[in-house]
PDB file of N, CA and C in Angstrom:
ATOM      1  N   MET W  13      35.044 -31.234 -36.286  1.00 46.00           N
ATOM      2  CA  MET W  13      34.254 -32.422 -36.027  1.00 46.00           C
ATOM      3  C   MET W  13      34.665 -33.502 -37.026  1.00 46.00           C
ATOM      4  N   SER W  14      35.165 -34.606 -36.527  1.00 53.00           N
ATOM      5  CA  SER W  14      35.573 -35.684 -37.434  1.00 53.00           C
ATOM      6  C   SER W  14      34.472 -36.736 -37.500  1.00 53.00           C
ATOM      7  N   THR W  15      34.269 -37.253 -38.674  1.00 73.00           N
ATOM      8  CA  THR W  15      33.277 -38.310 -38.832  1.00 73.00           C
ATOM      9  C   THR W  15      34.002 -39.644 -38.918  1.00 73.00           C
ATOM     10  N   LYS W  16      33.561 -40.539 -38.109  1.00 83.00           N
ATOM     11  CA  LYS W  16      34.146 -41.866 -38.074  1.00 83.00           C
ATOM     12  C   LYS W  16      33.536 -42.724 -39.177  1.00 83.00           C
ATOM     13  N   LYS W  17      34.354 -43.617 -39.758  1.00 89.00           N
ATOM     14  CA  LYS W  17      33.838 -44.526 -40.771  1.00 89.00           C
ATOM     15  C   LYS W  17      32.832 -45.475 -40.132  1.00 89.00           C
ATOM     16  N   SER W  18      31.894 -45.951 -40.926  1.00 91.00           N
ATOM     17  CA  SER W  18      30.864 -46.845 -40.398  1.00 91.00           C
ATOM     18  C   SER W  18      31.467 -48.197 -40.011  1.00 91.00           C
ATOM     19  N   ILE W  19      30.742 -48.906 -39.175  1.00 91.00           N
ATOM     20  CA  ILE W  19      31.184 -50.232 -38.739  1.00 91.00           C
ATOM     21  C   ILE W  19      31.310 -51.161 -39.945  1.00 91.00           C
ATOM     22  N   VAL W  20      30.375 -51.062 -40.869  1.00 92.00           N
ATOM     23  CA  VAL W  20      30.391 -51.922 -42.045  1.00 92.00           C
ATOM     24  C   VAL W  20      31.645 -51.677 -42.880  1.00 92.00           C
ATOM     25  N   SER W  21      31.998 -50.411 -43.086  1.00 93.00           N
ATOM     26  CA  SER W  21      33.182 -50.126 -43.901  1.00 93.00           C
ATOM     27  C   SER W  21      34.474 -50.487 -43.174  1.00 93.00           C
ATOM     28  N   ARG W  22      34.479 -50.370 -41.850  1.00 93.00           N
ATOM     29  CA  ARG W  22      35.681 -50.732 -41.093  1.00 93.00           C
ATOM     30  C   ARG W  22      35.876 -52.238 -40.997  1.00 93.00           C
ATOM     31  N   SER W  23      34.808 -52.992 -41.123  1.00 94.00           N
ATOM     32  CA  SER W  23      34.922 -54.445 -40.959  1.00 94.00           C
ATOM     33  C   SER W  23      34.616 -55.199 -42.251  1.00 94.00           C
ATOM     34  N   PHE W  24      34.939 -54.588 -43.395  1.00 94.00           N
ATOM     35  CA  PHE W  24      34.642 -55.187 -44.696  1.00 94.00           C
ATOM     36  C   PHE W  24      35.186 -56.607 -44.821  1.00 94.00           C
ATOM     37  N   TRP W  25      36.469 -56.801 -44.538  1.00 95.00           N
ATOM     38  CA  TRP W  25      37.082 -58.123 -44.713  1.00 95.00           C
ATOM     39  C   TRP W  25      36.556 -59.121 -43.694  1.00 95.00           C
ATOM     40  N   SER W  26      36.293 -58.679 -42.494  1.00 95.00           N
ATOM     41  CA  SER W  26      35.718 -59.578 -41.483  1.00 95.00           C
ATOM     42  C   SER W  26      34.329 -60.046 -41.901  1.00 95.00           C
ATOM     43  N   ILE W  27      33.553 -59.131 -42.457  1.00 95.00           N
ATOM     44  CA  ILE W  27      32.217 -59.482 -42.928  1.00 95.00           C
ATOM     45  C   ILE W  27      32.315 -60.475 -44.081  1.00 95.00           C
ATOM     46  N   LEU W  28      33.166 -60.179 -45.038  1.00 96.00           N
ATOM     47  CA  LEU W  28      33.283 -61.026 -46.225  1.00 96.00           C
ATOM     48  C   LEU W  28      33.799 -62.424 -45.858  1.00 96.00           C
ATOM     49  N   ILE W  29      34.880 -62.493 -45.109  1.00 97.00           N
ATOM     50  CA  ILE W  29      35.468 -63.792 -44.771  1.00 97.00           C
ATOM     51  C   ILE W  29      34.585 -64.545 -43.768  1.00 97.00           C
ATOM     52  N   GLY W  30      34.175 -63.879 -42.721  1.00 95.00           N
ATOM     53  CA  GLY W  30      33.337 -64.532 -41.713  1.00 95.00           C
ATOM     54  C   GLY W  30      31.993 -64.979 -42.260  1.00 95.00           C
ATOM     55  N   GLY W  31      31.382 -64.131 -43.073  1.00 95.00           N
ATOM     56  CA  GLY W  31      30.088 -64.478 -43.657  1.00 95.00           C
ATOM     57  C   GLY W  31      30.185 -65.642 -44.621  1.00 95.00           C
ATOM     58  N   MET W  32      31.187 -65.624 -45.484  1.00 96.00           N
ATOM     59  CA  MET W  32      31.337 -66.713 -46.450  1.00 96.00           C
ATOM     60  C   MET W  32      31.704 -68.018 -45.746  1.00 96.00           C
ATOM     61  N   LEU W  33      32.598 -67.979 -44.773  1.00 96.00           N
ATOM     62  CA  LEU W  33      32.966 -69.207 -44.061  1.00 96.00           C
ATOM     63  C   LEU W  33      31.776 -69.795 -43.308  1.00 96.00           C
ATOM     64  N   THR W  34      31.052 -68.955 -42.591  1.00 96.00           N
ATOM     65  CA  THR W  34      29.896 -69.431 -41.837  1.00 96.00           C
ATOM     66  C   THR W  34      28.810 -69.938 -42.770  1.00 96.00           C
ATOM     67  N   GLY W  35      28.498 -69.150 -43.783  1.00 95.00           N
ATOM     68  CA  GLY W  35      27.432 -69.527 -44.712  1.00 95.00           C
ATOM     69  C   GLY W  35      27.775 -70.769 -45.511  1.00 95.00           C
ATOM     70  N   MET W  36      29.012 -70.858 -45.999  1.00 96.00           N
ATOM     71  CA  MET W  36      29.382 -72.032 -46.787  1.00 96.00           C
ATOM     72  C   MET W  36      29.441 -73.277 -45.906  1.00 96.00           C
ATOM     73  N   GLY W  37      29.815 -73.111 -44.652  1.00 95.00           N
ATOM     74  CA  GLY W  37      29.769 -74.239 -43.726  1.00 95.00           C
ATOM     75  C   GLY W  37      28.354 -74.738 -43.529  1.00 95.00           C
ATOM     76  N   ASN W  38      27.425 -73.806 -43.361  1.00 95.00           N
ATOM     77  CA  ASN W  38      26.024 -74.197 -43.225  1.00 95.00           C
ATOM     78  C   ASN W  38      25.481 -74.768 -44.524  1.00 95.00           C
ATOM     79  N   GLY W  39      25.946 -74.264 -45.653  1.00 94.00           N
ATOM     80  CA  GLY W  39      25.533 -74.814 -46.946  1.00 94.00           C
ATOM     81  C   GLY W  39      26.010 -76.240 -47.128  1.00 94.00           C
ATOM     82  N   SER W  40      27.199 -76.550 -46.623  1.00 93.00           N
ATOM     83  CA  SER W  40      27.689 -77.925 -46.739  1.00 93.00           C
ATOM     84  C   SER W  40      26.879 -78.860 -45.843  1.00 93.00           C
ATOM     85  N   VAL W  41      26.448 -78.384 -44.672  1.00 94.00           N
ATOM     86  CA  VAL W  41      25.580 -79.189 -43.813  1.00 94.00           C
ATOM     87  C   VAL W  41      24.242 -79.410 -44.508  1.00 94.00           C
ATOM     88  N   PHE W  42      23.730 -78.385 -45.164  1.00 93.00           N
ATOM     89  CA  PHE W  42      22.502 -78.525 -45.946  1.00 93.00           C
ATOM     90  C   PHE W  42      22.694 -79.588 -47.026  1.00 93.00           C
ATOM     91  N   GLY W  43      23.833 -79.548 -47.720  1.00 88.00           N
ATOM     92  CA  GLY W  43      24.123 -80.536 -48.753  1.00 88.00           C
ATOM     93  C   GLY W  43      24.211 -81.941 -48.189  1.00 88.00           C
ATOM     94  N   ALA W  44      24.821 -82.086 -47.018  1.00 88.00           N
ATOM     95  CA  ALA W  44      24.910 -83.405 -46.385  1.00 88.00           C
ATOM     96  C   ALA W  44      23.519 -83.911 -46.004  1.00 88.00           C
ATOM     97  N   ALA W  45      22.672 -83.012 -45.522  1.00 91.00           N
ATOM     98  CA  ALA W  45      21.307 -83.406 -45.166  1.00 91.00           C
ATOM     99  C   ALA W  45      20.526 -83.828 -46.403  1.00 91.00           C
ATOM    100  N   VAL W  46      20.693 -83.092 -47.500  1.00 86.00           N
ATOM    101  CA  VAL W  46      20.025 -83.467 -48.751  1.00 86.00           C
ATOM    102  C   VAL W  46      20.516 -84.826 -49.213  1.00 86.00           C
ATOM    103  N   MET W  47      21.821 -85.035 -49.138  1.00 84.00           N
ATOM    104  CA  MET W  47      22.377 -86.315 -49.568  1.00 84.00           C
ATOM    105  C   MET W  47      21.846 -87.453 -48.692  1.00 84.00           C
ATOM    106  N   CYS W  48      21.737 -87.236 -47.394  1.00 87.00           N
ATOM    107  CA  CYS W  48      21.226 -88.283 -46.505  1.00 87.00           C
ATOM    108  C   CYS W  48      19.753 -88.572 -46.773  1.00 87.00           C
ATOM    109  N   MET W  49      18.981 -87.525 -47.061  1.00 87.00           N
ATOM    110  CA  MET W  49      17.549 -87.711 -47.284  1.00 87.00           C
ATOM    111  C   MET W  49      17.244 -88.267 -48.671  1.00 87.00           C
ATOM    112  N   LEU W  50      17.904 -87.763 -49.697  1.00 80.00           N
ATOM    113  CA  LEU W  50      17.540 -88.108 -51.067  1.00 80.00           C
ATOM    114  C   LEU W  50      18.544 -89.012 -51.773  1.00 80.00           C
ATOM    115  N   GLY W  51      19.748 -89.074 -51.266  1.00 76.00           N
ATOM    116  CA  GLY W  51      20.793 -89.761 -52.015  1.00 76.00           C
ATOM    117  C   GLY W  51      21.114 -88.953 -53.258  1.00 76.00           C
ATOM    118  N   ARG W  52      21.731 -89.599 -54.237  1.00 70.00           N
ATOM    119  CA  ARG W  52      22.025 -88.885 -55.483  1.00 70.00           C
ATOM    120  C   ARG W  52      20.795 -88.825 -56.373  1.00 70.00           C
ATOM    121  N   GLY W  53      19.796 -89.590 -56.065  1.00 72.00           N
ATOM    122  CA  GLY W  53      18.499 -89.565 -56.720  1.00 72.00           C
ATOM    123  C   GLY W  53      18.483 -89.162 -58.177  1.00 72.00           C
ATOM    124  N   GLY W  54      18.021 -87.964 -58.450  1.00 73.00           N
ATOM    125  CA  GLY W  54      17.835 -87.484 -59.810  1.00 73.00           C
ATOM    126  C   GLY W  54      19.097 -86.965 -60.480  1.00 73.00           C
ATOM    127  N   PHE W  55      20.241 -87.044 -59.822  1.00 75.00           N
ATOM    128  CA  PHE W  55      21.482 -86.552 -60.404  1.00 75.00           C
ATOM    129  C   PHE W  55      22.188 -87.703 -61.114  1.00 75.00           C
ATOM    130  N   ALA W  56      22.264 -87.625 -62.434  1.00 76.00           N
ATOM    131  CA  ALA W  56      22.896 -88.691 -63.215  1.00 76.00           C
ATOM    132  C   ALA W  56      24.408 -88.693 -63.022  1.00 76.00           C
ATOM    133  N   ASN W  57      24.978 -87.524 -62.760  1.00 81.00           N
ATOM    134  CA  ASN W  57      26.428 -87.377 -62.656  1.00 81.00           C
ATOM    135  C   ASN W  57      26.748 -86.712 -61.332  1.00 81.00           C
ATOM    136  N   TRP W  58      27.788 -87.172 -60.652  1.00 80.00           N
ATOM    137  CA  TRP W  58      28.126 -86.541 -59.386  1.00 80.00           C
ATOM    138  C   TRP W  58      28.860 -85.236 -59.589  1.00 80.00           C
ATOM    139  N   GLY W  59      29.565 -85.028 -60.716  1.00 82.00           N
ATOM    140  CA  GLY W  59      30.120 -83.742 -61.102  1.00 82.00           C
ATOM    141  C   GLY W  59      31.307 -83.260 -60.322  1.00 82.00           C
ATOM    142  N   GLY W  60      32.225 -84.109 -59.947  1.00 79.00           N
ATOM    143  CA  GLY W  60      33.328 -83.678 -59.106  1.00 79.00           C
ATOM    144  C   GLY W  60      34.606 -83.303 -59.821  1.00 79.00           C
ATOM    145  N   VAL W  61      34.619 -83.216 -61.143  1.00 82.00           N
ATOM    146  CA  VAL W  61      35.858 -82.966 -61.865  1.00 82.00           C
ATOM    147  C   VAL W  61      35.722 -81.677 -62.692  1.00 82.00           C
ATOM    148  N   GLY W  62      36.715 -80.791 -62.563  1.00 86.00           N
ATOM    149  CA  GLY W  62      36.750 -79.567 -63.385  1.00 86.00           C
ATOM    150  C   GLY W  62      35.528 -78.687 -63.209  1.00 86.00           C
ATOM    151  N   LEU W  63      35.047 -78.145 -64.317  1.00 88.00           N
ATOM    152  CA  LEU W  63      33.913 -77.219 -64.265  1.00 88.00           C
ATOM    153  C   LEU W  63      32.593 -77.904 -63.959  1.00 88.00           C
ATOM    154  N   THR W  64      32.514 -79.232 -64.118  1.00 86.00           N
ATOM    155  CA  THR W  64      31.262 -79.906 -63.773  1.00 86.00           C
ATOM    156  C   THR W  64      30.973 -79.824 -62.280  1.00 86.00           C
ATOM    157  N   ALA W  65      31.985 -79.502 -61.476  1.00 88.00           N
ATOM    158  CA  ALA W  65      31.776 -79.333 -60.039  1.00 88.00           C
ATOM    159  C   ALA W  65      30.901 -78.116 -59.741  1.00 88.00           C
ATOM    160  N   TYR W  66      30.716 -77.238 -60.722  1.00 91.00           N
ATOM    161  CA  TYR W  66      29.881 -76.040 -60.526  1.00 91.00           C
ATOM    162  C   TYR W  66      28.649 -76.043 -61.421  1.00 91.00           C
ATOM    163  N   ASP W  67      28.371 -77.169 -62.067  1.00 90.00           N
ATOM    164  CA  ASP W  67      27.170 -77.312 -62.888  1.00 90.00           C
ATOM    165  C   ASP W  67      26.018 -77.723 -61.977  1.00 90.00           C
ATOM    166  N   PRO W  68      24.990 -76.876 -61.830  1.00 88.00           N
ATOM    167  CA  PRO W  68      23.910 -77.191 -60.894  1.00 88.00           C
ATOM    168  C   PRO W  68      23.126 -78.451 -61.249  1.00 88.00           C
ATOM    169  N   ALA W  69      23.309 -78.976 -62.453  1.00 86.00           N
ATOM    170  CA  ALA W  69      22.613 -80.210 -62.835  1.00 86.00           C
ATOM    171  C   ALA W  69      23.304 -81.438 -62.248  1.00 86.00           C
ATOM    172  N   THR W  70      24.527 -81.278 -61.732  1.00 86.00           N
ATOM    173  CA  THR W  70      25.222 -82.389 -61.085  1.00 86.00           C
ATOM    174  C   THR W  70      25.066 -82.254 -59.573  1.00 86.00           C
ATOM    175  N   PHE W  71      25.254 -83.368 -58.874  1.00 86.00           N
ATOM    176  CA  PHE W  71      25.089 -83.330 -57.418  1.00 86.00           C
ATOM    177  C   PHE W  71      26.094 -82.390 -56.771  1.00 86.00           C
ATOM    178  N   GLN W  72      27.368 -82.507 -57.137  1.00 88.00           N
ATOM    179  CA  GLN W  72      28.404 -81.640 -56.558  1.00 88.00           C
ATOM    180  C   GLN W  72      28.138 -80.175 -56.893  1.00 88.00           C
ATOM    181  N   GLY W  73      27.691 -79.906 -58.121  1.00 90.00           N
ATOM    182  CA  GLY W  73      27.380 -78.534 -58.517  1.00 90.00           C
ATOM    183  C   GLY W  73      26.233 -77.950 -57.710  1.00 90.00           C
ATOM    184  N   PHE W  74      25.220 -78.778 -57.445  1.00 89.00           N
ATOM    185  CA  PHE W  74      24.094 -78.323 -56.628  1.00 89.00           C
ATOM    186  C   PHE W  74      24.570 -77.938 -55.227  1.00 89.00           C
ATOM    187  N   ILE W  75      25.414 -78.791 -54.635  1.00 91.00           N
ATOM    188  CA  ILE W  75      25.924 -78.515 -53.292  1.00 91.00           C
ATOM    189  C   ILE W  75      26.830 -77.289 -53.302  1.00 91.00           C
ATOM    190  N   ASP W  76      27.701 -77.174 -54.321  1.00 93.00           N
ATOM    191  CA  ASP W  76      28.591 -76.009 -54.393  1.00 93.00           C
ATOM    192  C   ASP W  76      27.797 -74.718 -54.500  1.00 93.00           C
ATOM    193  N   TRP W  77      26.763 -74.705 -55.335  1.00 94.00           N
ATOM    194  CA  TRP W  77      25.955 -73.490 -55.460  1.00 94.00           C
ATOM    195  C   TRP W  77      25.164 -73.207 -54.192  1.00 94.00           C
ATOM    196  N   ALA W  78      24.716 -74.261 -53.506  1.00 94.00           N
ATOM    197  CA  ALA W  78      24.038 -74.049 -52.222  1.00 94.00           C
ATOM    198  C   ALA W  78      24.992 -73.394 -51.231  1.00 94.00           C
ATOM    199  N   MET W  79      26.246 -73.842 -51.210  1.00 96.00           N
ATOM    200  CA  MET W  79      27.239 -73.260 -50.303  1.00 96.00           C
ATOM    201  C   MET W  79      27.511 -71.797 -50.653  1.00 96.00           C
ATOM    202  N   ILE W  80      27.639 -71.494 -51.932  1.00 96.00           N
ATOM    203  CA  ILE W  80      27.899 -70.108 -52.349  1.00 96.00           C
ATOM    204  C   ILE W  80      26.722 -69.209 -51.987  1.00 96.00           C
ATOM    205  N   ILE W  81      25.505 -69.682 -52.232  1.00 96.00           N
ATOM    206  CA  ILE W  81      24.317 -68.873 -51.927  1.00 96.00           C
ATOM    207  C   ILE W  81      24.176 -68.670 -50.418  1.00 96.00           C
ATOM    208  N   PHE W  82      24.407 -69.725 -49.628  1.00 97.00           N
ATOM    209  CA  PHE W  82      24.363 -69.573 -48.164  1.00 97.00           C
ATOM    210  C   PHE W  82      25.422 -68.576 -47.711  1.00 97.00           C
ATOM    211  N   GLY W  83      26.620 -68.632 -48.292  1.00 97.00           N
ATOM    212  CA  GLY W  83      27.688 -67.707 -47.934  1.00 97.00           C
ATOM    213  C   GLY W  83      27.311 -66.265 -48.223  1.00 97.00           C
ATOM    214  N   LEU W  84      26.776 -66.029 -49.415  1.00 97.00           N
ATOM    215  CA  LEU W  84      26.353 -64.672 -49.769  1.00 97.00           C
ATOM    216  C   LEU W  84      25.218 -64.193 -48.867  1.00 97.00           C
ATOM    217  N   ALA W  85      24.316 -65.094 -48.503  1.00 97.00           N
ATOM    218  CA  ALA W  85      23.211 -64.716 -47.610  1.00 97.00           C
ATOM    219  C   ALA W  85      23.748 -64.280 -46.247  1.00 97.00           C
ATOM    220  N   TYR W  86      24.742 -64.985 -45.732  1.00 97.00           N
ATOM    221  CA  TYR W  86      25.323 -64.602 -44.441  1.00 97.00           C
ATOM    222  C   TYR W  86      26.067 -63.272 -44.537  1.00 97.00           C
ATOM    223  N   VAL W  87      26.697 -63.000 -45.658  1.00 97.00           N
ATOM    224  CA  VAL W  87      27.344 -61.696 -45.840  1.00 97.00           C
ATOM    225  C   VAL W  87      26.286 -60.592 -45.782  1.00 97.00           C
ATOM    226  N   VAL W  88      25.169 -60.804 -46.466  1.00 97.00           N
ATOM    227  CA  VAL W  88      24.080 -59.810 -46.447  1.00 97.00           C
ATOM    228  C   VAL W  88      23.541 -59.644 -45.033  1.00 97.00           C
ATOM    229  N   ILE W  89      23.365 -60.756 -44.310  1.00 96.00           N
ATOM    230  CA  ILE W  89      22.878 -60.682 -42.930  1.00 96.00           C
ATOM    231  C   ILE W  89      23.832 -59.856 -42.065  1.00 96.00           C
ATOM    232  N   LEU W  90      25.134 -60.081 -42.210  1.00 96.00           N
ATOM    233  CA  LEU W  90      26.107 -59.312 -41.430  1.00 96.00           C
ATOM    234  C   LEU W  90      26.090 -57.831 -41.798  1.00 96.00           C
ATOM    235  N   VAL W  91      25.974 -57.517 -43.075  1.00 96.00           N
ATOM    236  CA  VAL W  91      25.929 -56.115 -43.500  1.00 96.00           C
ATOM    237  C   VAL W  91      24.704 -55.426 -42.913  1.00 96.00           C
ATOM    238  N   VAL W  92      23.555 -56.076 -43.002  1.00 97.00           N
ATOM    239  CA  VAL W  92      22.327 -55.474 -42.463  1.00 97.00           C
ATOM    240  C   VAL W  92      22.430 -55.321 -40.945  1.00 97.00           C
ATOM    241  N   GLY W  93      22.867 -56.373 -40.262  1.00 96.00           N
ATOM    242  CA  GLY W  93      22.962 -56.324 -38.805  1.00 96.00           C
ATOM    243  C   GLY W  93      23.944 -55.281 -38.314  1.00 96.00           C
ATOM    244  N   LEU W  94      25.139 -55.245 -38.903  1.00 95.00           N
ATOM    245  CA  LEU W  94      26.130 -54.259 -38.468  1.00 95.00           C
ATOM    246  C   LEU W  94      25.737 -52.844 -38.897  1.00 95.00           C
ATOM    247  N   GLY W  95      25.050 -52.712 -40.011  1.00 94.00           N
ATOM    248  CA  GLY W  95      24.558 -51.396 -40.427  1.00 94.00           C
ATOM    249  C   GLY W  95      23.541 -50.838 -39.440  1.00 94.00           C
ATOM    250  N   ARG W  96      22.645 -51.700 -38.992  1.00 96.00           N
ATOM    251  CA  ARG W  96      21.652 -51.267 -38.000  1.00 96.00           C
ATOM    252  C   ARG W  96      22.315 -50.960 -36.658  1.00 96.00           C
ATOM    253  N   HIS W  97      23.302 -51.765 -36.295  1.00 94.00           N
ATOM    254  CA  HIS W  97      24.038 -51.511 -35.048  1.00 94.00           C
ATOM    255  C   HIS W  97      24.752 -50.162 -35.117  1.00 94.00           C
ATOM    256  N   ASP W  98      25.367 -49.884 -36.249  1.00 93.00           N
ATOM    257  CA  ASP W  98      26.061 -48.612 -36.439  1.00 93.00           C
ATOM    258  C   ASP W  98      25.088 -47.441 -36.325  1.00 93.00           C
ATOM    259  N   LYS W  99      23.904 -47.605 -36.901  1.00 94.00           N
ATOM    260  CA  LYS W  99      22.895 -46.550 -36.836  1.00 94.00           C
ATOM    261  C   LYS W  99      22.483 -46.283 -35.391  1.00 94.00           C
ATOM    262  N   LEU W 100      22.304 -47.337 -34.612  1.00 93.00           N
ATOM    263  CA  LEU W 100      21.930 -47.174 -33.203  1.00 93.00           C
ATOM    264  C   LEU W 100      23.055 -46.501 -32.405  1.00 93.00           C
ATOM    265  N   GLU W 101      24.306 -46.890 -32.692  1.00 91.00           N
ATOM    266  CA  GLU W 101      25.422 -46.270 -31.993  1.00 91.00           C
ATOM    267  C   GLU W 101      25.523 -44.782 -32.305  1.00 91.00           C
ATOM    268  N   ARG W 102      25.335 -44.421 -33.564  1.00 89.00           N
ATOM    269  CA  ARG W 102      25.413 -43.006 -33.950  1.00 89.00           C
ATOM    270  C   ARG W 102      24.287 -42.197 -33.311  1.00 89.00           C
ATOM    271  N   GLN W 103      23.103 -42.793 -33.177  1.00 90.00           N
ATOM    272  CA  GLN W 103      21.997 -42.103 -32.514  1.00 90.00           C
ATOM    273  C   GLN W 103      22.274 -41.915 -31.022  1.00 90.00           C
ATOM    274  N   ALA W 104      22.903 -42.896 -30.414  1.00 89.00           N
ATOM    275  CA  ALA W 104      23.206 -42.809 -28.977  1.00 89.00           C
ATOM    276  C   ALA W 104      24.236 -41.727 -28.679  1.00 89.00           C
ATOM    277  N   VAL W 105      25.183 -41.532 -29.602  1.00 84.00           N
ATOM    278  CA  VAL W 105      26.231 -40.521 -29.410  1.00 84.00           C
ATOM    279  C   VAL W 105      25.678 -39.125 -29.634  1.00 84.00           C
ATOM    280  N   ALA W 106      24.770 -38.997 -30.581  1.00 73.00           N
ATOM    281  CA  ALA W 106      24.246 -37.673 -30.943  1.00 73.00           C
ATOM    282  C   ALA W 106      23.331 -37.085 -29.910  1.00 73.00           C
TER     283      ALA W 106
END
């Protein structure tokens, strides 16, 4: 009796790349919406050069971190969804 690898383990790179691309894309839309609603408002520096691009106190840093967090959230969503799908498939076969 051979055991097949789980869907999550077989699709590791698809989950990582697809989740980060989708999530970071949605994070950039979130950043654009924030910029349209609030402008640069409370951000004294736009932060687009070097490491300041990742400083959450700058506008660019806030958007970059929003994109990273959205990306990681989508990776988690894909892992949970495909894990549950794998569980259902294994139950159906058994």
